[in-house]
Amino acid sequence: MERLERRIESFLRTGSGDFESLSLELFRYQFEKNAAYQAYCQAQVISPASVSRWQDIPAVPMRAFKSTELTCFPPSAAAAIFHSSSTTEGRPSRHFLKHMHFYEASLRYSFERAVFSDHAQLPFYILTPAPGEVPHSSLTWMFDVVMRKWGAAGSGYFVQRDRLDEPRLLRLLKKATEAGQPVALLGTTIAFLAFFDYLKAQGDRLRLLDGSRLLDTGGMKSQKRQVSRSEFLQQVTELLEIPENQCISEYGMCELSSQFYGRGKDPILMAPPWLRTLVMDAETGEEALPGQTGLLRHFDLANVDSVAMIQTDDLGQRVDGGLRLLGRAPGADLKGCSLSADVLLPNA
Amino acid sequence: MIKDSSTLDVWAKVVALWRNPADTLRHQTLLALQVSTGRTAASVEAALSNAWNALTIESLAPFAQAEHLVETPRRGTSLIIAPATTFTAWLPTVITCWLGGFDCRLKPSRYEPIFPAAFLESLRRVAPSLAERFQISSWRQGLPKEADVVVAFGSDDTLKKLQEETPSTVPFVGYGSKLSVAILFEESLDTPVHQEETLAKLEADLLPYGFDGCLSPQVLMVEGDQESLRKVLAARCMAVPKIHSFSSQKMLKEELSKLWPYVSTVGWAGDDRHLKLLREVAEELRAGRLCPLGEMQKPPVEWSNSADLLGALRAAPILAKVDGKA
């Protein structure tokens, strides 16, 4: 296993490696060490001996992370436990990480190429709480890693106890602009929208300097307020003067160790070379035809000590160079023959 | 009289396997089901226990006798289309079909492939004669045309599409869109002891499938203060159903009328003096079952859930004799 770990880590640091071979070796390791995953594979009469392509490695549904400790090691030995923001019956998904170095190696490689290829010296203004306040947030952990690696002096967090500190953020952005300093803004879409509402209420707008950039992470799916990507970027341009091509969209989840990034109004999401995606036909459960919309299934080599192949409820298409994300599958919350009371009693 | 008791004798071995906590197949299935369903070990255990406890010989023999179920002559094959969420829901259908002379072909939900495979494996291990009468099929066009009876679990939309693919000569049984409601009368929550008993029963009804499945109490009608109950449920980290207060019979019936005609089961907690009212409520809602809280996820094998499976089995024609055998 040490040799496998070293080879995977090398792949994550350099972007170069034998994906096909490593994926099958990782499946063998996870089959042997992850009891719940082994039981799940065996119940479908699938084992490493019967799998010769990474595409045939059994995928675990995301909901499994809500009920089961999917680990190749004792969960009590986890270096970190990431929780999802969404819950089912009060339970979030939990992703146990034995080490942080796979996660961090994957993150640094991808983030640098997607967001910081110019290695500009920018303060990072982060519209989330600090890690100490939300220790199980993979998003906050991610922002903390990149801020420590690339953030210039003055970097910091602007959410505390669920409240965005709009006045402080506005003050620091104005100060940076006056000082001729471009900035990097990172946060959830909903936090940015809250800031935009504040700016509009104040009758204020900013002219952030060339080189400024914004990274948002979506997160609209559970919100009552829905804003299209186009509308969002229009506000970014009008209120911050950050051009569309400097607006980066990040697609990730607590169940994965790696992320996708894309730019602009209709982002084509690109993955690092150790993260591959299948688009699955929602009707047949088979791989969708090229260009067809389907449910996204990801294989992440960086998920070394949990499960690498994850079936999501996200809809998307394969396009040249990457993926187009189309939202969550309707009816993703399975009901089968039960009727949701929300349908009959919407105001209760 | 049941002329052929061998199916029940063999079935007893299958039940024994699934009720044995030390059985390795059971243990592995329990782990695998946590992954496929996203439910906790306690939930999966409760679902399995409820299902198998209702299908013992002690329950099935009188049921088969009362319904005059005979296995021979064989009548054909039933196609059972399993639901996505409640992974044990199709089990009573399988044993009923067998006792009624039908072999079974199960089309699992794409979301839950584990339990059908594990069930078949258990048959292979302890009941090979029943394994021969149970197949697992993936979906293909024309599958309903090959069946003599089609039984489907799913939303009303899904059932409609499936029925369109089923020939009109083939009986179709659909278990469609439903939900269940629990009524808590004042005396069931009036003291700490009563409250604890009632909440334990509610937890038992929510444990196997949460709010999924037509038997889960998604709606609570509470006689009295709903806010204090809401706080108590939240403090117990329970998922909170939709809660409505009522202070009169008229109010109770008016609120529940909004759920018509989708109510499967009415569960209740309180004194027996409410039974007349409860029977009226169940009648008006056309609910298939009225039962004490704590029993909502334990329907007896003879319960039809408003779908006429037995009628469909009887309506299917007997196979023409071939070489003197049916």
XYZ file of C-alpha atoms in Angstrom:
674
model
C 0.000 0.000 0.000
C 2.819 2.433 0.702
C 3.977 2.081 -2.876
C 0.458 2.725 -4.156
C 0.160 5.782 -1.914
C 3.471 7.154 -3.165
C 2.477 6.668 -6.778
C -0.877 8.352 -6.236
C 0.715 11.237 -4.371
C 3.243 11.682 -7.157
C 0.385 11.800 -9.660
C -1.379 14.453 -7.590
C 1.725 16.612 -7.368
C 2.848 16.310 -10.995
C -0.333 15.596 -12.907
C 1.371 12.640 -14.497
C 0.573 8.997 -13.791
C -0.995 5.778 -15.025
C -4.642 6.390 -14.211
C -5.958 3.041 -15.454
C -3.491 0.993 -13.468
C -3.746 3.106 -10.322
C -7.550 3.088 -10.386
C -7.691 -0.703 -10.426
C -5.065 -0.986 -7.692
C -6.943 1.521 -5.579
C -10.177 -0.427 -6.075
C -8.427 -3.576 -4.887
C -7.142 -1.754 -1.809
C -10.518 -0.244 -0.971
C -12.320 -3.550 -1.576
C -9.955 -5.254 0.860
C -9.913 -2.613 3.552
C -13.343 -0.952 3.487
C -15.760 -3.509 4.985
C -18.969 -1.768 3.967
C -17.719 -1.216 0.423
C -16.613 -4.827 0.166
C -20.043 -6.018 1.298
C -21.673 -3.696 -1.235
C -19.464 -4.975 -4.082
C -19.835 -8.629 -3.110
C -23.603 -8.336 -2.933
C -23.435 -7.400 -6.625
C -20.987 -10.240 -7.297
C -18.228 -7.800 -8.171
C -14.649 -8.074 -6.980
C -11.230 -6.845 -8.148
C -10.850 -10.142 -10.013
C -13.906 -9.371 -12.113
C -13.083 -5.732 -12.933
C -10.609 -4.849 -15.676
C -11.670 -1.253 -16.457
C -12.047 1.678 -14.086
C -15.481 2.339 -15.582
C -16.712 -0.956 -14.108
C -15.663 -0.210 -10.538
C -18.844 -0.123 -8.419
C -19.999 3.376 -7.548
C -21.288 4.196 -4.108
C -24.308 6.527 -4.010
C -23.612 9.802 -2.237
C -26.331 9.039 0.308
C -24.149 6.211 1.638
C -21.912 8.806 3.252
C -24.840 9.850 5.467
C -25.213 6.507 7.139
C -21.944 4.623 6.855
C -18.338 5.240 7.823
C -16.795 4.480 4.452
C -13.188 4.146 5.485
C -10.183 1.927 4.912
C -8.954 2.711 8.427
C -10.447 3.103 11.911
C -12.609 6.239 11.760
C -11.248 7.375 15.121
C -7.854 7.832 13.428
C -9.158 10.384 10.921
C -7.076 13.502 10.425
C -10.241 15.329 9.358
C -13.936 14.579 8.909
C -15.715 16.650 6.308
C -19.476 17.100 6.626
C -21.878 18.069 3.886
C -23.976 21.174 4.391
C -27.126 19.294 3.411
C -28.660 16.734 5.732
C -31.131 13.888 5.480
C -33.224 13.326 8.612
C -30.699 15.454 10.464
C -27.665 13.488 9.238
C -24.990 15.102 7.052
C -22.674 13.140 4.801
C -19.349 12.440 6.500
C -16.116 11.906 4.619
C -13.280 10.617 6.793
C -9.755 11.481 5.670
C -6.827 9.538 7.083
C -4.287 12.045 5.804
C -4.613 15.535 4.436
C -1.711 15.318 2.002
C -3.707 13.708 -0.814
C -6.432 16.309 -0.467
C -3.971 19.179 -0.286
C -1.805 17.924 -3.153
C -4.872 17.601 -5.370
C -6.144 21.020 -4.355
C -2.870 22.854 -4.904
C -2.361 21.373 -8.364
C -5.871 22.221 -9.575
C -6.322 25.572 -7.884
C -3.026 26.904 -9.108
C -3.832 26.027 -12.709
C -7.457 27.175 -12.571
C -7.182 30.332 -10.504
C -3.526 31.293 -9.956
C -1.583 30.446 -13.054
C -0.227 34.029 -13.051
C 1.032 33.663 -9.438
C -0.206 37.165 -8.702
C 0.237 38.491 -5.167
C -3.327 39.051 -4.032
C -5.039 39.249 -0.674
C -7.737 36.611 -0.384
C -11.059 37.873 0.910
C -13.051 34.798 1.838
C -16.820 34.957 2.302
C -17.106 31.983 4.627
C -16.461 31.484 8.328
C -12.918 30.679 9.420
C -12.028 26.977 9.860
C -12.162 27.218 13.642
C -15.852 28.080 13.463
C -16.772 25.294 11.014
C -14.144 22.569 11.536
C -16.004 20.027 9.365
C -16.434 22.225 6.303
C -14.386 20.976 3.340
C -14.982 24.293 1.588
C -13.494 26.322 4.413
C -10.610 23.870 4.710
C -9.989 24.292 0.971
C -9.980 28.065 1.191
C -7.644 27.944 4.161
C -5.114 25.786 2.301
C -5.045 28.060 -0.740
C -4.970 31.199 1.359
C -1.946 29.937 3.295
C -0.224 28.993 0.042
C -1.006 32.032 -2.100
C -2.810 34.663 -0.058
C -0.968 37.934 0.401
C -0.942 39.943 3.618
C -4.358 41.187 4.585
C -6.145 37.959 3.613
C -9.025 36.948 5.870
C -12.538 35.660 6.459
C -15.690 37.763 6.439
C -18.393 35.530 7.886
C -18.832 35.019 11.587
C -21.717 33.228 13.305
C -23.623 33.012 9.992
C -23.380 36.777 9.387
C -21.467 38.320 6.530
C -19.554 41.423 7.629
C -20.479 43.532 4.605
C -19.240 46.869 5.955
C -15.765 45.490 6.714
C -15.552 43.770 3.347
C -16.582 46.947 1.538
C -14.095 48.999 3.522
C -11.190 46.666 2.732
C -12.125 46.402 -0.943
C -12.172 50.190 -1.254
C -8.857 50.399 0.544
C -7.291 47.812 -1.765
C -8.558 49.668 -4.803
C -7.201 52.967 -3.543
C -3.856 51.252 -2.919
C -3.762 49.895 -6.463
C -4.115 46.321 -5.225
C -6.178 43.745 -7.100
C -7.866 41.151 -4.916
C -9.174 37.582 -4.973
C -12.677 37.015 -3.680
C -13.693 33.479 -2.765
C -17.002 32.256 -1.385
C -20.376 30.674 -1.917
C -22.709 32.158 -4.497
C -25.283 32.942 -1.833
C -22.738 34.924 0.218
C -21.804 36.983 -2.827
C -25.460 37.672 -3.533
C -25.896 38.912 0.027
C -22.946 41.267 -0.499
C -24.401 42.493 -3.782
C -27.727 43.198 -2.044
C -25.800 45.248 0.509
C -23.969 47.216 -2.167
C -27.224 47.976 -3.964
C -28.898 49.040 -0.724
C -25.932 51.366 -0.045
C -26.021 52.668 -3.610
C -22.393 51.620 -3.853
C -20.304 49.884 -6.478
C -16.643 49.050 -6.763
C -14.080 49.238 -9.532
C -11.729 46.459 -8.575
C -8.404 46.562 -10.370
C -7.289 44.438 -13.283
C -6.086 41.117 -12.035
C -8.879 40.835 -9.493
C -10.774 37.578 -9.668
C -13.758 35.905 -8.067
C -14.307 32.241 -7.314
C -17.754 31.038 -6.316
C -18.819 27.553 -5.365
C -22.455 27.375 -6.354
C -24.445 26.117 -3.399
C -27.749 27.453 -4.689
C -29.444 24.058 -4.790
C -30.859 24.167 -1.313
C -31.726 27.844 -1.408
C -35.137 29.329 -2.041
C -33.498 32.166 -3.966
C -32.426 31.035 -7.422
C -30.266 33.231 -9.643
C -28.989 32.138 -13.046
C -25.280 32.105 -13.763
C -25.798 34.903 -16.257
C -27.605 37.091 -13.725
C -24.929 36.398 -11.128
C -22.061 37.340 -13.427
C -23.910 40.443 -14.544
C -23.972 41.594 -10.930
C -20.270 40.741 -10.509
C -19.434 42.894 -13.502
C -21.760 45.776 -12.600
C -20.931 45.958 -8.908
C -17.283 44.859 -8.780
C -16.044 45.379 -12.365
C -14.551 41.912 -12.449
C -14.860 40.670 -16.034
C -16.570 37.363 -16.795
C -13.329 35.660 -17.784
C -11.991 36.261 -14.272
C -15.021 34.628 -12.664
C -14.227 31.057 -11.797
C -16.810 28.489 -10.863
C -15.828 25.630 -8.568
C -17.698 22.301 -8.453
C -16.867 19.990 -5.604
C -18.444 18.129 -2.731
C -17.422 16.858 0.670
C -17.478 13.272 -0.638
C -14.647 14.004 -3.112
C -11.088 15.132 -2.441
C -10.686 16.908 -5.789
C -12.557 19.720 -7.526
C -13.591 20.925 -10.979
C -13.123 24.510 -12.185
C -14.560 26.514 -15.068
C -14.779 30.125 -16.186
C -17.419 32.502 -17.454
C -21.135 32.423 -18.070
C -21.410 28.848 -19.295
C -18.473 27.239 -17.563
C -16.977 24.067 -18.963
C -15.797 22.367 -15.808
C -12.345 20.872 -16.062
C -10.909 18.218 -13.834
C -7.350 17.309 -12.955
C -6.062 14.196 -14.748
C -6.741 11.844 -11.782
C -10.423 12.753 -11.615
C -12.594 11.182 -14.294
C -16.305 11.347 -14.811
C -18.861 9.071 -16.410
C -22.246 10.409 -17.474
C -24.844 7.755 -16.611
C -28.192 7.424 -18.335
C -30.768 8.001 -15.593
C -33.229 5.579 -17.227
C -30.993 2.622 -18.032
C -28.175 3.016 -15.512
C -25.714 2.510 -18.376
C -23.155 5.025 -19.613
C -24.890 7.769 -21.609
C -24.143 8.433 -25.254
C -21.761 11.320 -26.035
C -23.536 14.640 -25.622
C -26.426 13.049 -23.749
C -27.453 14.445 -20.367
C -27.105 12.080 -17.448
C -26.165 11.611 -13.807
C -22.517 12.291 -13.018
C -20.366 9.511 -11.616
C -16.865 10.512 -10.517
C -13.716 8.489 -9.918
C -11.285 10.438 -7.741
C -7.868 8.875 -7.182
C -7.323 11.320 -4.312
C -10.077 9.537 -2.313
C -7.427 7.068 -1.232
C -8.785 5.944 2.140
C -12.532 6.074 1.526
C -14.245 5.180 -1.759
C -13.045 6.475 -5.095
C -16.092 5.924 -7.306
C -19.078 8.079 -6.322
C -22.490 8.277 -7.942
C -23.976 11.758 -7.605
C -27.464 13.142 -8.165
C -26.012 15.918 -10.352
C -26.995 16.166 -13.993
C -24.459 17.033 -16.624
C -23.130 16.479 -20.109
C -19.717 15.671 -21.431
C -18.525 18.452 -23.753
C -15.194 19.154 -25.414
C -12.623 19.606 -22.712
C -14.820 18.935 -19.739
C -18.280 18.824 -18.257
C -21.289 21.063 -18.319
C -23.180 20.921 -15.039
C -26.949 21.148 -15.429
C -28.138 21.106 -11.835
C -29.578 18.449 -9.621
C -31.667 15.634 -11.061
C -35.398 16.259 -10.507
C -36.764 13.779 -8.044
C -33.268 13.220 -6.716
C -34.833 12.765 -3.319
C -36.313 9.367 -4.011
C -39.867 8.891 -2.994
C -40.938 5.810 -4.882
C -44.510 5.063 -3.997
C -44.595 7.422 -1.043
C -46.099 10.776 -1.686
C -44.425 13.744 -0.084
C -46.627 15.580 2.388
C -45.125 18.772 0.959
C -47.231 18.201 -2.132
C -50.510 18.025 -0.212
C -49.713 20.409 2.641
C -47.314 22.966 1.146
C -47.893 25.577 3.807
C -47.493 23.367 6.862
C -56.963 -26.575 2.974
C -53.535 -25.999 1.593
C -52.831 -29.071 -0.486
C -49.148 -28.477 -0.842
C -47.389 -27.259 2.273
C -43.875 -27.751 0.940
C -43.474 -24.112 -0.055
C -44.268 -22.971 3.452
C -41.957 -25.568 4.969
C -39.142 -24.418 2.712
C -40.015 -20.780 3.274
C -39.578 -21.342 7.006
C -35.870 -21.966 6.364
C -35.559 -18.686 4.479
C -37.271 -16.803 7.302
C -35.006 -18.504 9.846
C -31.926 -17.372 7.921
C -33.045 -13.756 7.813
C -34.081 -13.733 11.454
C -30.739 -15.125 12.609
C -28.462 -12.209 13.575
C -25.438 -14.515 13.406
C -26.001 -15.461 9.774
C -23.132 -14.167 7.616
C -25.245 -13.460 4.532
C -27.617 -11.435 6.689
C -24.732 -9.537 8.255
C -23.114 -8.753 4.919
C -26.443 -7.704 3.433
C -27.081 -5.379 6.328
C -23.728 -3.651 5.662
C -24.323 -3.487 1.920
C -27.832 -2.095 2.390
C -26.492 0.754 4.482
C -24.438 1.739 1.456
C -27.141 1.305 -1.165
C -29.945 2.937 0.817
C -28.000 5.533 2.809
C -29.863 4.380 5.922
C -28.253 3.627 9.249
C -27.615 0.123 10.568
C -30.509 0.546 13.032
C -32.878 1.557 10.212
C -31.914 -1.336 7.973
C -32.151 -3.751 10.887
C -35.628 -2.452 11.756
C -36.813 -2.743 8.157
C -35.527 -6.320 7.845
C -36.951 -7.348 11.229
C -40.382 -5.880 10.523
C -40.541 -7.569 7.131
C -39.457 -11.038 8.218
C -41.410 -11.035 11.457
C -44.602 -10.534 9.433
C -43.866 -13.450 7.098
C -43.488 -16.377 9.485
C -45.351 -19.650 8.962
C -47.580 -18.717 11.868
C -48.807 -15.717 9.854
C -48.735 -17.198 6.369
C -50.440 -20.545 6.926
C -53.749 -19.107 8.194
C -53.590 -16.408 5.515
C -53.084 -18.924 2.708
C -55.843 -21.112 4.111
C -58.306 -18.254 4.513
C -57.638 -17.061 0.974
C -57.722 -20.568 -0.497
C -54.343 -20.119 -2.084
C -53.240 -23.168 -4.014
C -49.940 -23.564 -5.736
C -50.918 -26.131 -8.289
C -51.688 -26.058 -11.060
C -49.017 -23.429 -11.737
C -50.516 -20.344 -13.230
C -47.581 -18.559 -14.735
C -45.112 -15.834 -13.863
C -45.660 -12.611 -11.993
C -43.476 -9.625 -12.837
C -42.768 -7.562 -9.735
C -41.298 -4.105 -10.203
C -39.596 -3.123 -6.957
C -39.670 0.350 -5.404
C -36.640 2.597 -5.104
C -36.784 3.271 -1.378
C -38.603 0.656 0.727
C -36.427 -2.297 -0.086
C -38.549 -4.951 1.706
C -41.921 -3.844 0.302
C -42.041 -6.517 -2.401
C -41.401 -9.507 -0.093
C -45.050 -10.223 0.834
C -45.893 -10.073 -2.877
C -43.335 -12.773 -3.679
C -44.537 -15.283 -1.103
C -48.178 -14.551 -1.939
C -47.501 -15.170 -5.633
C -45.706 -18.422 -4.875
C -48.556 -19.642 -2.715
C -50.957 -18.648 -5.474
C -49.173 -20.767 -8.062
C -47.015 -18.110 -9.699
C -43.292 -17.971 -10.218
C -41.734 -14.560 -9.688
C -39.563 -12.351 -11.820
C -38.334 -9.311 -9.940
C -37.090 -6.192 -11.636
C -35.063 -4.367 -8.938
C -34.915 -0.619 -8.668
C -31.742 0.762 -10.166
C -31.220 2.562 -6.855
C -31.379 -0.573 -4.724
C -29.938 -3.691 -6.332
C -28.688 -5.282 -3.110
C -31.664 -6.850 -1.339
C -33.065 -8.734 -4.354
C -29.644 -10.281 -5.005
C -29.211 -11.156 -1.336
C -32.702 -12.650 -1.185
C -31.949 -14.848 -4.200
C -28.695 -15.940 -2.622
C -30.549 -16.909 0.563
C -32.931 -19.004 -1.521
C -30.014 -20.737 -3.220
C -28.511 -21.564 0.140
C -31.525 -22.915 2.020
C -34.421 -23.160 -0.442
C -33.201 -24.208 -3.893
C -36.716 -25.205 -4.953
C -37.826 -21.617 -4.364
C -34.704 -20.224 -6.047
C -35.897 -21.948 -9.206
C -39.111 -19.962 -8.970
C -37.435 -16.563 -8.530
C -35.555 -14.616 -11.192
C -34.016 -11.188 -11.204
C -34.428 -9.267 -14.471
C -33.244 -5.917 -15.659
C -35.701 -3.740 -17.495
C -36.214 -4.168 -21.209
C -38.982 -3.195 -23.562
C -41.667 -5.800 -23.625
C -40.939 -7.230 -20.183
C -44.555 -6.793 -18.952
C -45.811 -8.640 -22.032
C -43.988 -11.764 -20.873
C -45.791 -11.832 -17.517
C -49.117 -13.294 -16.473
C -49.549 -10.721 -13.689
C -47.698 -7.435 -13.213
C -47.224 -5.952 -9.746
C -45.574 -2.544 -9.557
C -44.460 -0.200 -6.806
C -43.846 3.439 -7.619
C -45.318 6.867 -8.096
C -48.669 7.228 -9.833
C -46.817 8.497 -12.929
C -44.563 5.452 -12.983
C -47.518 3.111 -12.584
C -49.363 4.822 -15.412
C -46.405 4.306 -17.775
C -46.011 0.692 -16.729
C -49.687 -0.022 -17.146
C -49.520 1.388 -20.670
C -46.843 -1.203 -21.439
C -48.879 -4.063 -19.956
C -51.350 -5.851 -22.235
C -54.968 -5.304 -21.207
C -55.363 -9.058 -20.786
C -52.688 -9.154 -18.069
C -53.873 -8.170 -14.572
C -51.974 -5.137 -13.277
C -51.595 -4.362 -9.565
C -50.179 -0.968 -8.655
C -48.954 0.266 -5.279
C -48.874 3.982 -6.036
C -48.443 7.370 -4.405
C -49.481 7.240 -0.764
C -48.563 8.604 2.635
C -49.557 7.896 6.219
C -50.706 9.986 9.143
C -50.517 9.597 12.923
C -53.073 11.083 15.313
C -51.924 11.824 18.863
C -54.723 12.456 21.301
C -54.128 14.664 24.298
C -53.843 11.875 26.856
C -50.972 10.264 24.920
C -48.773 13.276 25.715
C -50.205 14.550 29.005
C -47.542 13.186 31.374
C -43.814 12.600 30.946
C -44.410 8.837 31.045
C -47.117 8.958 28.394
C -45.070 11.316 26.266
C -42.058 9.018 26.388
C -44.161 5.991 25.437
C -45.754 7.847 22.543
C -42.480 9.214 21.209
C -40.853 5.786 21.419
C -43.675 4.398 19.292
C -43.345 7.242 16.807
C -39.612 6.594 16.592
C -40.328 2.935 15.888
C -42.594 3.946 12.997
C -40.006 6.346 11.561
C -36.933 4.204 12.134
C -37.020 1.797 9.166
C -37.605 4.290 6.365
C -37.794 7.803 7.802
C -40.356 9.650 5.715
C -39.911 7.331 2.752
C -42.481 4.732 1.939
C -46.259 4.939 2.131
C -46.431 3.628 5.705
C -44.277 6.294 7.323
C -46.154 8.930 9.349
C -45.285 12.074 7.405
C -48.102 14.017 9.074
C -48.853 14.231 12.786
C -52.208 15.490 14.004
C -51.767 16.558 17.625
C -54.586 17.295 20.016
C -53.140 20.298 21.791
C -49.943 22.283 21.544
C -47.971 21.404 18.456
C -45.073 23.737 19.201
C -44.032 22.003 22.383
C -44.140 18.658 20.566
C -42.058 20.100 17.751
C -39.414 21.198 20.268
C -39.410 17.819 21.964
C -38.932 16.026 18.637
C -36.121 18.356 17.638
C -34.430 17.873 21.020
C -34.501 14.104 20.438
C -32.801 14.713 17.068
C -35.747 13.139 15.355
C -36.775 14.095 11.882
C -39.887 16.198 12.395
C -43.000 15.313 10.441
C -45.472 18.000 9.428
C -47.408 18.734 12.606
C -50.918 20.161 12.834
C -52.913 20.845 15.941
C -56.562 20.025 16.332
C -58.977 20.854 19.121
C -62.170 19.259 17.841
C -63.320 16.314 15.773
C -64.494 18.689 13.061
C -61.070 20.317 12.869
C -59.341 16.935 12.748
C -61.506 15.751 9.877
C -61.140 19.033 7.970
C -57.347 18.965 8.146
C -57.146 15.323 7.203
C -59.499 15.806 4.261
C -56.638 17.655 2.520
C -54.811 14.340 2.314
C -57.614 12.505 0.576
C -57.338 10.128 -1.338
C -53.692 9.451 -0.624
C -53.732 8.084 2.902
C -52.447 4.558 3.322
C -52.389 4.062 7.092
C -53.763 5.977 10.063
C -51.806 5.364 13.233
C -52.991 6.648 16.566
C -52.098 7.030 20.243
C -54.622 7.596 23.015
C -57.658 6.006 24.649
C -59.903 3.437 23.000
C -62.843 5.817 23.392
C -61.633 7.501 20.210
C -62.063 4.359 18.118
C -65.447 5.333 16.704
C -64.040 8.652 15.526
C -60.925 6.961 14.160
C -62.962 4.468 12.156
C -64.954 7.353 10.694
C -61.738 9.183 9.819
C -60.226 6.098 8.196
C -63.432 5.494 6.269
C -63.632 9.076 5.017
C -60.005 9.037 3.965
C -60.375 5.576 2.454
C -57.297 4.647 4.390
C -56.415 0.999 4.015
C -55.512 0.478 7.649
C -56.038 1.848 11.137
C -53.532 0.746 13.752
C -51.865 1.753 17.018
C -48.822 4.015 16.787
C -45.722 1.862 16.792
C -47.299 -0.669 14.451
C -47.496 1.419 11.300
C -44.495 -0.264 9.683
C -45.754 -3.746 10.593
C -48.739 -4.449 8.381
C -50.016 -8.027 8.534
C -49.458 -10.185 5.486
C -53.159 -10.158 4.622
C -53.270 -6.363 4.354
C -53.840 -5.262 0.782
C -52.794 -1.565 0.897
C -55.718 -0.747 -1.378
C -54.425 -2.899 -4.221
C -56.095 -6.165 -5.116
C -53.183 -8.546 -5.516
C -55.229 -11.632 -4.690
C -57.919 -10.637 -7.155
C -55.300 -10.207 -9.852
C -53.767 -13.589 -9.124
C -57.164 -15.234 -9.367
C -58.000 -13.354 -12.562
C -54.895 -14.572 -14.365
C -55.733 -17.575 -16.523
C -54.461 -21.014 -15.597
C -51.701 -22.128 -17.935
C -52.836 -24.453 -20.695
C -51.732 -27.989 -19.975
C -48.646 -29.116 -21.898
C -47.857 -32.813 -22.032
C -50.497 -33.438 -19.420
C -48.896 -31.096 -16.897
C -49.866 -27.527 -15.939
